[in-house]
Tab-separated table of C-alpha atoms and ligand atoms in Angstrom:
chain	number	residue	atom	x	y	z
R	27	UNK	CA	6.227	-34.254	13.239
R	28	UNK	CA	7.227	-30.628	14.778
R	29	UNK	CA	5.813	-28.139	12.276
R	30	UNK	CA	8.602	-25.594	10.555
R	31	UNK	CA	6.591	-22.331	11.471
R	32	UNK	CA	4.251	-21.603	13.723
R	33	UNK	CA	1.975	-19.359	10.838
R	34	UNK	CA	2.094	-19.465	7.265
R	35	UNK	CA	0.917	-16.279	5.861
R	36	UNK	CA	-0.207	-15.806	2.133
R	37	UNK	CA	1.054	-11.885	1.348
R	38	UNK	CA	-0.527	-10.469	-1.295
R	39	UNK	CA	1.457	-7.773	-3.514
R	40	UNK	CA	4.347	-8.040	-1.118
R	41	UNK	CA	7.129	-6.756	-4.112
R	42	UNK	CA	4.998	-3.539	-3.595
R	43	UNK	CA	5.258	-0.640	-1.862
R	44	UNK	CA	3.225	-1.048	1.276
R	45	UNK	CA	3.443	-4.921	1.123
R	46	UNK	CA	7.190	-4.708	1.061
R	47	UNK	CA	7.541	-2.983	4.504
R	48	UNK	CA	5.114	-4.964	5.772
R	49	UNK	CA	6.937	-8.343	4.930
R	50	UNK	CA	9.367	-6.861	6.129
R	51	UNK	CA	8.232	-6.117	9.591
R	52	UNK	CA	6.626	-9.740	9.985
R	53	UNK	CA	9.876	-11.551	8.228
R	54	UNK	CA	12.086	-9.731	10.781
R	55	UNK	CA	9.861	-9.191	13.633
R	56	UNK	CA	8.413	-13.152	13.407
R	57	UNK	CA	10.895	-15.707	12.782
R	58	UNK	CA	8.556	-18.148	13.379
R	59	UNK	CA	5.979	-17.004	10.769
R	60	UNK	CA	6.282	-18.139	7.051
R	61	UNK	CA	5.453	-15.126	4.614
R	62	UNK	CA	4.823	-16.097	1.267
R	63	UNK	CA	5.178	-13.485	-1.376
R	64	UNK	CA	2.306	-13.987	-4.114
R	65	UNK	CA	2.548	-11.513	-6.138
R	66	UNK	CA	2.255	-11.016	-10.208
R	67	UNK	CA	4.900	-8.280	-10.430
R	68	UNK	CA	3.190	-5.561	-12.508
R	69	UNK	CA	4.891	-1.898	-13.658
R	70	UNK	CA	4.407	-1.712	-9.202
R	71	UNK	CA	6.091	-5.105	-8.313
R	72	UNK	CA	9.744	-4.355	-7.823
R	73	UNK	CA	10.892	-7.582	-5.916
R	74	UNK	CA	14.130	-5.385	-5.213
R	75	UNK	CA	12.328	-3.838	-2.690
R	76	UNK	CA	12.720	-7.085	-0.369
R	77	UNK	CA	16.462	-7.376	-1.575
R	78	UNK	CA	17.256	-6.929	1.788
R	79	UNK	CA	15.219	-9.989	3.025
R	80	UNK	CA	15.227	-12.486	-0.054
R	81	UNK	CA	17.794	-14.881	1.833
R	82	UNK	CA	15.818	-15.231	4.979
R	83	UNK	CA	14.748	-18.692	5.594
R	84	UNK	CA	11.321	-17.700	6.631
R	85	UNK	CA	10.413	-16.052	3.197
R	86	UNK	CA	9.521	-16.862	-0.170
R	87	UNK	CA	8.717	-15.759	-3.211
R	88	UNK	CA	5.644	-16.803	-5.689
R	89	UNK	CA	5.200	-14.941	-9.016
R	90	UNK	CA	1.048	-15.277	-9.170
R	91	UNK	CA	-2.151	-12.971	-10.385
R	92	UNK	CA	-5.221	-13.231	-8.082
R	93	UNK	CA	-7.275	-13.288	-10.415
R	94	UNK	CA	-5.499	-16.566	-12.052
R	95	UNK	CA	-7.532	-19.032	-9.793
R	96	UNK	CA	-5.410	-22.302	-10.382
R	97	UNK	CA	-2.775	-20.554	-9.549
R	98	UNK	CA	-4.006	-19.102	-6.836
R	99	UNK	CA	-5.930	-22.742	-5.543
R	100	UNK	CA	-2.894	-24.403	-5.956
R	101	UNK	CA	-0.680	-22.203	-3.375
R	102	UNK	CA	-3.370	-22.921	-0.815
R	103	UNK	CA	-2.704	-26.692	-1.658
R	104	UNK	CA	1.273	-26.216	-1.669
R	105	UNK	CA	1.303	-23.819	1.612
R	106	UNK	CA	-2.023	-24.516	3.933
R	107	UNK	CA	-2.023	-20.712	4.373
R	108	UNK	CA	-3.362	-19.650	7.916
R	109	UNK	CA	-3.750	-16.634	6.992
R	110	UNK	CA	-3.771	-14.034	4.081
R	111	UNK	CA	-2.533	-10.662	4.120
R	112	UNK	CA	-4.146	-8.951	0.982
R	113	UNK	CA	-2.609	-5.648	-0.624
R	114	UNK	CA	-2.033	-6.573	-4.172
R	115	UNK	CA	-4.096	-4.363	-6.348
R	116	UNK	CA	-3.943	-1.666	-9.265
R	117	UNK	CA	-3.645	1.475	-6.688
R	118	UNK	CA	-3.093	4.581	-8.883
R	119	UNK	CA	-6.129	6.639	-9.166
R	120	UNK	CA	-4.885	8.337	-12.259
R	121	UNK	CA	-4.399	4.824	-14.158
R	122	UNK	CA	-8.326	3.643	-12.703
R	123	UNK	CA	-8.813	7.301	-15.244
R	124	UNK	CA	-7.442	5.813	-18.155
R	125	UNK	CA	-8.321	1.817	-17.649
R	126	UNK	CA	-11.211	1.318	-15.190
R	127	UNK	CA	-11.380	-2.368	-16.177
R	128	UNK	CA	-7.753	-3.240	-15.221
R	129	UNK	CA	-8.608	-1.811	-11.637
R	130	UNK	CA	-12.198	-4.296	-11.471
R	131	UNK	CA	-10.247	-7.316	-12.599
R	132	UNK	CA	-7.281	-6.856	-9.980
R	133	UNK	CA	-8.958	-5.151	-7.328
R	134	UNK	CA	-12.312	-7.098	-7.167
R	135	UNK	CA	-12.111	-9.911	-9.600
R	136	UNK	CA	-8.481	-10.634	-7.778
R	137	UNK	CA	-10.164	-10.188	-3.881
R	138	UNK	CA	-13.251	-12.591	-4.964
R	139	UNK	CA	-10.941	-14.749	-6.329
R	140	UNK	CA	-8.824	-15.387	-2.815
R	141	UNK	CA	-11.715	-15.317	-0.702
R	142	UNK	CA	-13.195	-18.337	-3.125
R	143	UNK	CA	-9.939	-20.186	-1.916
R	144	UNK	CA	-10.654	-19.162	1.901
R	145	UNK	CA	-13.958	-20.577	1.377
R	146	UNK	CA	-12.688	-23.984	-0.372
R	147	UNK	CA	-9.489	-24.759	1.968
R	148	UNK	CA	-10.750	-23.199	5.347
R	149	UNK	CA	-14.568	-24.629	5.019
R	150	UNK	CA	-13.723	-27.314	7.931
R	151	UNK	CA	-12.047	-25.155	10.482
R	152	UNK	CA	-12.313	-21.474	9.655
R	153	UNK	CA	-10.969	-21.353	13.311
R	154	UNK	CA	-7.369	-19.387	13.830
R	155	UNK	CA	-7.595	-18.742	10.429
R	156	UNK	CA	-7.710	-15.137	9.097
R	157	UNK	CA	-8.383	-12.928	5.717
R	158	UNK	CA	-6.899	-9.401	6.673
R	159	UNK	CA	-7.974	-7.218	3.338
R	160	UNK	CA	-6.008	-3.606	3.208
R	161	UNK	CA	-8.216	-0.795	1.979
R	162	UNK	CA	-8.084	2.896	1.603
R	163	UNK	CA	-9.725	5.400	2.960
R	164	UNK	CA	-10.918	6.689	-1.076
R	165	UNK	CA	-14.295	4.379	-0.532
R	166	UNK	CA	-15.233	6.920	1.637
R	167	UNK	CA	-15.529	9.567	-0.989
R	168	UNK	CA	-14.509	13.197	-0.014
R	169	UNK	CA	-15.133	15.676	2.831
R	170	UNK	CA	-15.660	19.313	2.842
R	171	UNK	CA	-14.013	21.455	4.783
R	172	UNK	CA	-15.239	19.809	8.099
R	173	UNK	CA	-14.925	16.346	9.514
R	174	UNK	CA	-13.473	13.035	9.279
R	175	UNK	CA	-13.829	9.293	8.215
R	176	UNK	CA	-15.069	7.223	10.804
R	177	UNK	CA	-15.822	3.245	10.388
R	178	UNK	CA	-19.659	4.651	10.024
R	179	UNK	CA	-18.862	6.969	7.159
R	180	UNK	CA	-21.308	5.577	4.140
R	181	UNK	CA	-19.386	4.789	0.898
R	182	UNK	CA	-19.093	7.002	-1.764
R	183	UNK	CA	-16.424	6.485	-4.010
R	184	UNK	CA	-15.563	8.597	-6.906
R	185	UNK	CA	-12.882	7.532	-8.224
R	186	UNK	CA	-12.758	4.370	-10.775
R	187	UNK	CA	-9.801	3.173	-7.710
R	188	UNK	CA	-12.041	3.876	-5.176
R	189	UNK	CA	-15.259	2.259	-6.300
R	190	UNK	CA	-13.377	-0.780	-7.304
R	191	UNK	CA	-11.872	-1.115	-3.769
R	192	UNK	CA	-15.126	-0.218	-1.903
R	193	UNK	CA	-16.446	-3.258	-3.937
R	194	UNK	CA	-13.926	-5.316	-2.786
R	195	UNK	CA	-14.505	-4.212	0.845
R	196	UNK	CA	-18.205	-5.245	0.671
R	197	UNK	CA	-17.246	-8.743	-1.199
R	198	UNK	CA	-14.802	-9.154	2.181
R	199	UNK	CA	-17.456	-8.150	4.857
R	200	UNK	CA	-20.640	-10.629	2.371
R	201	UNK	CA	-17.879	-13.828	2.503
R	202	UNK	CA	-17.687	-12.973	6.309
R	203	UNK	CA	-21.267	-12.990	6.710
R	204	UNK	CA	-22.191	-15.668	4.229
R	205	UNK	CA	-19.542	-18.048	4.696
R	206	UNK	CA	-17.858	-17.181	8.084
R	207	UNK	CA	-14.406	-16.601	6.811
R	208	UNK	CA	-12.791	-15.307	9.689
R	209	UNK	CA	-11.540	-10.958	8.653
R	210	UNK	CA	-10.457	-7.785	9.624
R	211	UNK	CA	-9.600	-4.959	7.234
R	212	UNK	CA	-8.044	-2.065	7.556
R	213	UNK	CA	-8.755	1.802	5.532
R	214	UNK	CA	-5.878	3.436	5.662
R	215	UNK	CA	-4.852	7.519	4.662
R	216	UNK	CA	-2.132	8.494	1.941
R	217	UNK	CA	1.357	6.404	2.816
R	218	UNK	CA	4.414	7.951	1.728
R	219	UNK	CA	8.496	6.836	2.755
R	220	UNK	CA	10.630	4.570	0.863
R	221	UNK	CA	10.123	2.233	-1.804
R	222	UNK	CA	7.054	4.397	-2.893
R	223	UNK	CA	6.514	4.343	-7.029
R	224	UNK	CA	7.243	7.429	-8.546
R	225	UNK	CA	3.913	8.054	-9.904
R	226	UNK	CA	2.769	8.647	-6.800
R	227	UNK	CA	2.894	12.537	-5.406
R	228	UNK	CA	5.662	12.666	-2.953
R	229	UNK	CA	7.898	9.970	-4.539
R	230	UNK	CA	7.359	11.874	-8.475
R	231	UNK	CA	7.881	15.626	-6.510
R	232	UNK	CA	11.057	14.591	-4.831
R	233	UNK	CA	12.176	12.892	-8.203
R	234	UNK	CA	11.315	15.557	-10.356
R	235	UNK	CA	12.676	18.557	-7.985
R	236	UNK	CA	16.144	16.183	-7.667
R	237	UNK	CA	16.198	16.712	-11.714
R	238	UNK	CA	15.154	20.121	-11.977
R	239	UNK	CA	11.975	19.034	-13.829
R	240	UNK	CA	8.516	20.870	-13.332
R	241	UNK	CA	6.487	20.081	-10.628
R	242	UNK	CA	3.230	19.282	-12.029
R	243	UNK	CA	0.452	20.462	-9.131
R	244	UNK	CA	-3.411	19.513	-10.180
R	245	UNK	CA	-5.510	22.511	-10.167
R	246	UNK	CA	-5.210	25.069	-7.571
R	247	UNK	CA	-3.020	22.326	-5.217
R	248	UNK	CA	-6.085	22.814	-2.214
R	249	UNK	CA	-6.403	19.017	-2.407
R	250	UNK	CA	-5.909	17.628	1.580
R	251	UNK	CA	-4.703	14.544	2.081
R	252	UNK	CA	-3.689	12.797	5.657
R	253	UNK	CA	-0.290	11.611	5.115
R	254	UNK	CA	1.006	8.443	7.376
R	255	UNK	CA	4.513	7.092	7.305
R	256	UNK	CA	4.613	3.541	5.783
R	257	UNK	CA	6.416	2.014	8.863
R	258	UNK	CA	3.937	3.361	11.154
R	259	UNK	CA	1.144	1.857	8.373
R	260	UNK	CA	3.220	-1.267	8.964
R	261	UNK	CA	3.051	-1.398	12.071
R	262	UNK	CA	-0.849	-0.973	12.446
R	263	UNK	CA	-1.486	-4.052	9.984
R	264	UNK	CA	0.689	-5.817	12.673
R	265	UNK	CA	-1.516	-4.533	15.263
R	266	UNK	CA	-4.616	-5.473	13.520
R	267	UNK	CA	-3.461	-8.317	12.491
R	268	UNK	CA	-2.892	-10.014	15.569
R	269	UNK	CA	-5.548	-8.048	17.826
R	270	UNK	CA	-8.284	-6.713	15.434
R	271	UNK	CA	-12.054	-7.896	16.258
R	272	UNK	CA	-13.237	-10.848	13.752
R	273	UNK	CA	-15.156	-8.873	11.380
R	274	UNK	CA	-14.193	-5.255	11.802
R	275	UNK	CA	-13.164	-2.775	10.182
R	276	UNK	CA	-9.997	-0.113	11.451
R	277	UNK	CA	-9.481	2.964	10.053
R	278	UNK	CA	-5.393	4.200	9.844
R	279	UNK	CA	-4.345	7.931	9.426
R	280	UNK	CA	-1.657	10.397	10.540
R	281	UNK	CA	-3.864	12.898	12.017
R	282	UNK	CA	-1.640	14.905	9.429
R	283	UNK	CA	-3.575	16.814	6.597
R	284	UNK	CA	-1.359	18.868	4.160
R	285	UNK	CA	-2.825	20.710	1.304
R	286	UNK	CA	-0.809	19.339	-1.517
R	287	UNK	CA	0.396	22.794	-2.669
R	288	UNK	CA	1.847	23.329	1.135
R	289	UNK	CA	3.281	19.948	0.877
R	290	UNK	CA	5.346	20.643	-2.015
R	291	UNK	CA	6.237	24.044	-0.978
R	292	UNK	CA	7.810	22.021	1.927
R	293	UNK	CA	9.551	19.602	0.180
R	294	UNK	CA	11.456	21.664	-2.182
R	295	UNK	CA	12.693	23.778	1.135
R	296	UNK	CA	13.842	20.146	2.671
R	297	UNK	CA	15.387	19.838	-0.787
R	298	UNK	CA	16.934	22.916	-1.187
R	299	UNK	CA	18.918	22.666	2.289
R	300	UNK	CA	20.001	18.864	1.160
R	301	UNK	CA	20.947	19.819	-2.236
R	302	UNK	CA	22.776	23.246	-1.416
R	303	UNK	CA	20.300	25.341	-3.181
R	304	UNK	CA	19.362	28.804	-2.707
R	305	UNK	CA	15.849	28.801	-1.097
R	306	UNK	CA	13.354	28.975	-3.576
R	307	UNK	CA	15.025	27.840	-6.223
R	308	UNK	CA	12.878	24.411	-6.434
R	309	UNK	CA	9.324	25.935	-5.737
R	310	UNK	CA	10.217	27.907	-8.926
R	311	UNK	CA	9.472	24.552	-10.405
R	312	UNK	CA	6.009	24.298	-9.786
R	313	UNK	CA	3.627	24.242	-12.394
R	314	UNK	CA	-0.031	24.170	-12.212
R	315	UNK	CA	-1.648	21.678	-14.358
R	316	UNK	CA	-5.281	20.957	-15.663
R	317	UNK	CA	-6.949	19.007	-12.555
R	318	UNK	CA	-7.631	15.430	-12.174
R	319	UNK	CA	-11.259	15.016	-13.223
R	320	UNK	CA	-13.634	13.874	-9.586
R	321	UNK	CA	-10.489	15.185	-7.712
R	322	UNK	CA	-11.786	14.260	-4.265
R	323	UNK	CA	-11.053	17.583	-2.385
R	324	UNK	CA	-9.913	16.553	1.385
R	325	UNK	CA	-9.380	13.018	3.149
R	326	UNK	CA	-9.157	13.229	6.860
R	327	UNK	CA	-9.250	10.123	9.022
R	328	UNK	CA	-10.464	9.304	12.582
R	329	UNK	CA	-8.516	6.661	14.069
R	330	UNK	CA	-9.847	6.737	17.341
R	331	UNK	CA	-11.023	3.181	17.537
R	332	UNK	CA	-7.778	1.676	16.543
R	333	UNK	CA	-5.910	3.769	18.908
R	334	UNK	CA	-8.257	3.079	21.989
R	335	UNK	CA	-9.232	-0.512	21.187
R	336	UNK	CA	-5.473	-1.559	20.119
R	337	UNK	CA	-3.103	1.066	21.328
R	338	UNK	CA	-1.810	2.039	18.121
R	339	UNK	CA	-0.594	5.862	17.092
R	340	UNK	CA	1.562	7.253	14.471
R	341	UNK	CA	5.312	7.468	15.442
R	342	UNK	CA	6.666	10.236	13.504
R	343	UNK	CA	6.119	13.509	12.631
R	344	UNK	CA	5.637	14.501	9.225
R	345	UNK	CA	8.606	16.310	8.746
R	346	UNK	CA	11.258	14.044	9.961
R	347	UNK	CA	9.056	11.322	8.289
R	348	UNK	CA	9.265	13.276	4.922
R	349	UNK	CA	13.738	14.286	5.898
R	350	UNK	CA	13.928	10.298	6.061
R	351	UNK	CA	12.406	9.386	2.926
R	352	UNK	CA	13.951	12.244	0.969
R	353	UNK	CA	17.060	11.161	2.439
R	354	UNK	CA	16.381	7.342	0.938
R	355	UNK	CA	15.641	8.884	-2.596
R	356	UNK	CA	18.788	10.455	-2.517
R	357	UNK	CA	20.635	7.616	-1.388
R	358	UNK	CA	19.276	5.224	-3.153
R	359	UNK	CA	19.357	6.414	-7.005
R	360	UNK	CA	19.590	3.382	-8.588
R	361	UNK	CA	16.441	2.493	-7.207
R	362	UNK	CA	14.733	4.931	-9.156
R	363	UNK	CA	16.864	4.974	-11.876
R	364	UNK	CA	15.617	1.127	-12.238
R	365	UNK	CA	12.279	1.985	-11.922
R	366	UNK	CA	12.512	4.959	-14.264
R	367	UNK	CA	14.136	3.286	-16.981
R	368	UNK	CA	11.789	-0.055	-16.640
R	369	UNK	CA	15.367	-1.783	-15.552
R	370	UNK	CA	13.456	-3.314	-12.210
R	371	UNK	CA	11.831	-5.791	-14.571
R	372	UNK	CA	14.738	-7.637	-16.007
R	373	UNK	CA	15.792	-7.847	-12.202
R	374	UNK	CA	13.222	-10.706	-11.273
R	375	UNK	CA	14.596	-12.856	-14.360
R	376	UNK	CA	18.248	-12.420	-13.415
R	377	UNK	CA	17.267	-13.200	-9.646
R	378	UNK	CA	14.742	-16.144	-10.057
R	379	UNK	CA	14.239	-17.605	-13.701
R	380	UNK	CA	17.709	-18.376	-14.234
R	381	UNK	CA	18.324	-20.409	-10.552
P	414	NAD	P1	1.525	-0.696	-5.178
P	414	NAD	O1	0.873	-0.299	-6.456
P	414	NAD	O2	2.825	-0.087	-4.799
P	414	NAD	O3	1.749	-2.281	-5.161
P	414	NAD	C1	0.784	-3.183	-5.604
P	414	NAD	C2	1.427	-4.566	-5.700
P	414	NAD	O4	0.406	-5.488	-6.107
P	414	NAD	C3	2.557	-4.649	-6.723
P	414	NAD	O5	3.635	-5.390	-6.195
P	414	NAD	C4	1.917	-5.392	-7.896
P	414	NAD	O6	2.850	-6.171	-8.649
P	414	NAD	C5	0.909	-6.277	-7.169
P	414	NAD	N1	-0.212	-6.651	-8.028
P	414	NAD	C6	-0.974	-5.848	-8.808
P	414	NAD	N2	-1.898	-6.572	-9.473
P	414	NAD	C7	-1.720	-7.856	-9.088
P	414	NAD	C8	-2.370	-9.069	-9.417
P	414	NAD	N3	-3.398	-9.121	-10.292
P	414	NAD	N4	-1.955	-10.215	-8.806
P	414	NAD	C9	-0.916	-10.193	-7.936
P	414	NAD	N5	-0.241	-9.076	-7.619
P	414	NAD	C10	-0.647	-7.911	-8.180
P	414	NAD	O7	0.422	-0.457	-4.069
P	414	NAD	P2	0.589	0.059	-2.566
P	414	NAD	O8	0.615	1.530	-2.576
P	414	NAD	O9	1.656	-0.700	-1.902
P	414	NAD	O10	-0.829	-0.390	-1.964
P	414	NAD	C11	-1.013	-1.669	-1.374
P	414	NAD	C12	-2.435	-1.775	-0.877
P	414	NAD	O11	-2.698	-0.783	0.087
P	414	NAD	C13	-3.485	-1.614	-1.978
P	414	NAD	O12	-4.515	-2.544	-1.745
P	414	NAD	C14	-3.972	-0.188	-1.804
P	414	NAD	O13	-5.309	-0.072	-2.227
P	414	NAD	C15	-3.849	-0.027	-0.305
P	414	NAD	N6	-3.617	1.356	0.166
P	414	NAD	C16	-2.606	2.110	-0.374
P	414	NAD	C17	-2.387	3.400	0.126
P	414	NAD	C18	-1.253	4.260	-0.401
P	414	NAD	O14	-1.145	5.423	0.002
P	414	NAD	N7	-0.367	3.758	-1.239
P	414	NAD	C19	-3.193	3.901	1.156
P	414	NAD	C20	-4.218	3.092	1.669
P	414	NAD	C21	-4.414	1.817	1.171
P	415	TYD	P1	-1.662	10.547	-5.285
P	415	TYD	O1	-0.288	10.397	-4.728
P	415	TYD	O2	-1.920	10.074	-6.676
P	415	TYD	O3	-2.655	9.865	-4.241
P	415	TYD	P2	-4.285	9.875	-4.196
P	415	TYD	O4	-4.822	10.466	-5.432
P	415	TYD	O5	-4.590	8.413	-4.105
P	415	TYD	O6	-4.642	10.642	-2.976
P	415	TYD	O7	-2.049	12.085	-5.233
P	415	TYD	C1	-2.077	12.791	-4.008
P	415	TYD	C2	-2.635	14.168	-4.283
P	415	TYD	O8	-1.716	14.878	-5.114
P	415	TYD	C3	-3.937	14.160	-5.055
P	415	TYD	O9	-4.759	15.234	-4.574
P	415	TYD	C4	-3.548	14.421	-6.487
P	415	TYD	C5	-2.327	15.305	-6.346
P	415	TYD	N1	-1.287	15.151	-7.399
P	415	TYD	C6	-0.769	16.280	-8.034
P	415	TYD	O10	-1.167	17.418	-7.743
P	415	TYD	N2	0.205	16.110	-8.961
P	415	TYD	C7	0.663	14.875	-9.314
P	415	TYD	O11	1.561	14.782	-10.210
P	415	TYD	C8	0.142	13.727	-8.648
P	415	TYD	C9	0.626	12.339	-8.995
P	415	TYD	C10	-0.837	13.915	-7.695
């Protein structure tokens, strides 16, 4: 009997933001690859995000929670995954503030819990089989005014977010050392583009300047982060994916710091031209707000090893990256308006639990 698809891929918090364009890139880009959606649709899961891609023959959706292991056993037995793709987690830093234990249960509990199925399904030929875990540069804590992340930078994560994921890191690289599952995993800078939550800085700035609302800047705004397109994120888990070194880590970045009170400086001038306001009039907006407490002060990343061992390098620059995705805010207000109004959620009933 001819097999369907060549690869059947587990994709972990696909209705996300990252995980979204990233199905989307492997649905579109690999016909012959089956992705499998598992995710357990929290406040982030908006499986409208994939509306675009729900028909496609080579995609389907699971509602499941990592850390639910029957659940999660029993789409091993249903699928015979080849490989998983992990980015489900809690990823808000601001939430890990207010409920630490909601980020250990997802974001470690949850990555234990999938690598236990590796372990149980894979155990009699780990070979061409692969666990690619998607991690953030936060486990690397924060830099001065000097220097960057490299794949030798010790952990040091401040954050409740961060230390969960750096735990989740070393669980990945112990299960590759203990039980030779087969992984790569990738630390990645600050995403931003389409899709993106509006908790999140760029995606809450551009919502709240669109309504006139204050722009709420922690502290001074002299936080740096390294901002990378989501595509071009995209594109390196493709990369990695297919080329990365069994057992290695990549780090991903833009090579594109912005102190955050620079950032929104510039995106109130990009939305002043689109929305035919006087210049200035949105910066007026901006309103300084008591900091976020172990505010990590700069992230800067060194991808030098993914871009000489695998050719990859960021595609756009940050401005026309940051034109397109104020562009798809604009365009795409019910979107948001969904999202704001907790709409999204009836969306997965009317599209799946009454077929
Ligand atoms: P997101 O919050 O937008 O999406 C997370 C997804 O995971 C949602 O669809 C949610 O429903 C799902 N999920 C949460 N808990 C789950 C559970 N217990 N079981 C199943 N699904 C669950 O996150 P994102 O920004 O797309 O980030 C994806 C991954 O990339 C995360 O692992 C994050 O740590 C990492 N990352 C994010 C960034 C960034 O800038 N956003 C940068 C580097 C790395
Ligand atoms: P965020 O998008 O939450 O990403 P992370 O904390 O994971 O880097 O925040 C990016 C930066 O913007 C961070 O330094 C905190 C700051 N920030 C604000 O100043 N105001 C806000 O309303 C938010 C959400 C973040």
């Amino acid at each position: 009997m001819t097999k369907k698809f060549s690869k059947t891929i587990m994709v972990t918090g696909g209705a996300g933001f990252i995980g979204s364009h990233v199905i989307r890139l492997f649905a579109t880009k690999y016909p012959s690859y089956h992705l499998v959606n598992a995710d357990a649709l929290t406040y982030a899961g908006n499986p409208e995000n994939l509306k675009d891609i729900e028909a496609n023959p080579n995609y389907t959706f699971e509602k499941a929670d990592i850390t639910d292991e029957a659940k999660i056993f029993e789409l091993f037995e249903k699928y015979a995954f080849d490989a998983v793709i992990h980015l489900a987690a809690e990823s808000h830093v601001d939430r890990s503030i207010m409920d630490p234990l909601a980020f250990v249960k997802t974001n470690v509990i949850g990555t234990v819990t999938l690598l236990n199925a590796c372990r149980k399904y894979w155990k009699d030929k780990m070979d061409g089989k692969l666990f690619y875990h998607v991690s953030t540069d936060e486990v690397y804590g924060s830099l001065g005014e000097e220097g960057f992340f490299t794949e030798h930078t010790p952990y040091d994560p401040h954050s409740p977010y961060s230390a969960s994921k750096a735990s989740s890191d070393h669980f990945v690289m112990a299960y590759h050392d203990t039980y030779g599952i087969p992984v790569v995993m990738s630390n990645c800078s600050n995403n931003y583009g389409s899709h993106h939550f509006p908790e999140k800085l760029i995606p809450l700035m551009i919502n709240n300047i669109k309504n006139s609302r204050p722009l709420p800047v922690y502290g001074k705004g002299e936080n740096v982060r390294d901002w990378l397109f989501v595509e071009d994120h995209a594109r390196a888990i493709d990369v990695i994916f297919h080329k990365g070194r069994n057992g290695q880590s990549y780090n991903v970045g833009g090579f594109n710091e912005w102190k955050n009170l620079d950032l929104v400086f510039l995106l109130c001038r990009i939305m002043d031209q689109k929305l035919g306001r006087p210049e200035g009039t949105s910066a007026e907006l901006i309103t300084y707000v008591k900091d976020r407490p172990g505010h990590d002060l700069r992230y800067a990343i060194d991808a030098t090893k993914l871009n000489k061992e695998l050719g990859w390098s960021p595609s756009l620059q940050f401005e026309e990256g940051l034109e397109k995705t104020v562009d798809w805010y604009l365009d795409n207000e019910e979107w948001v308006k969904h999202i704001t109004s907790g709409d999204y959620q009836h969306y997965y009933k009317d599209q799946y639990e009454q077929r």
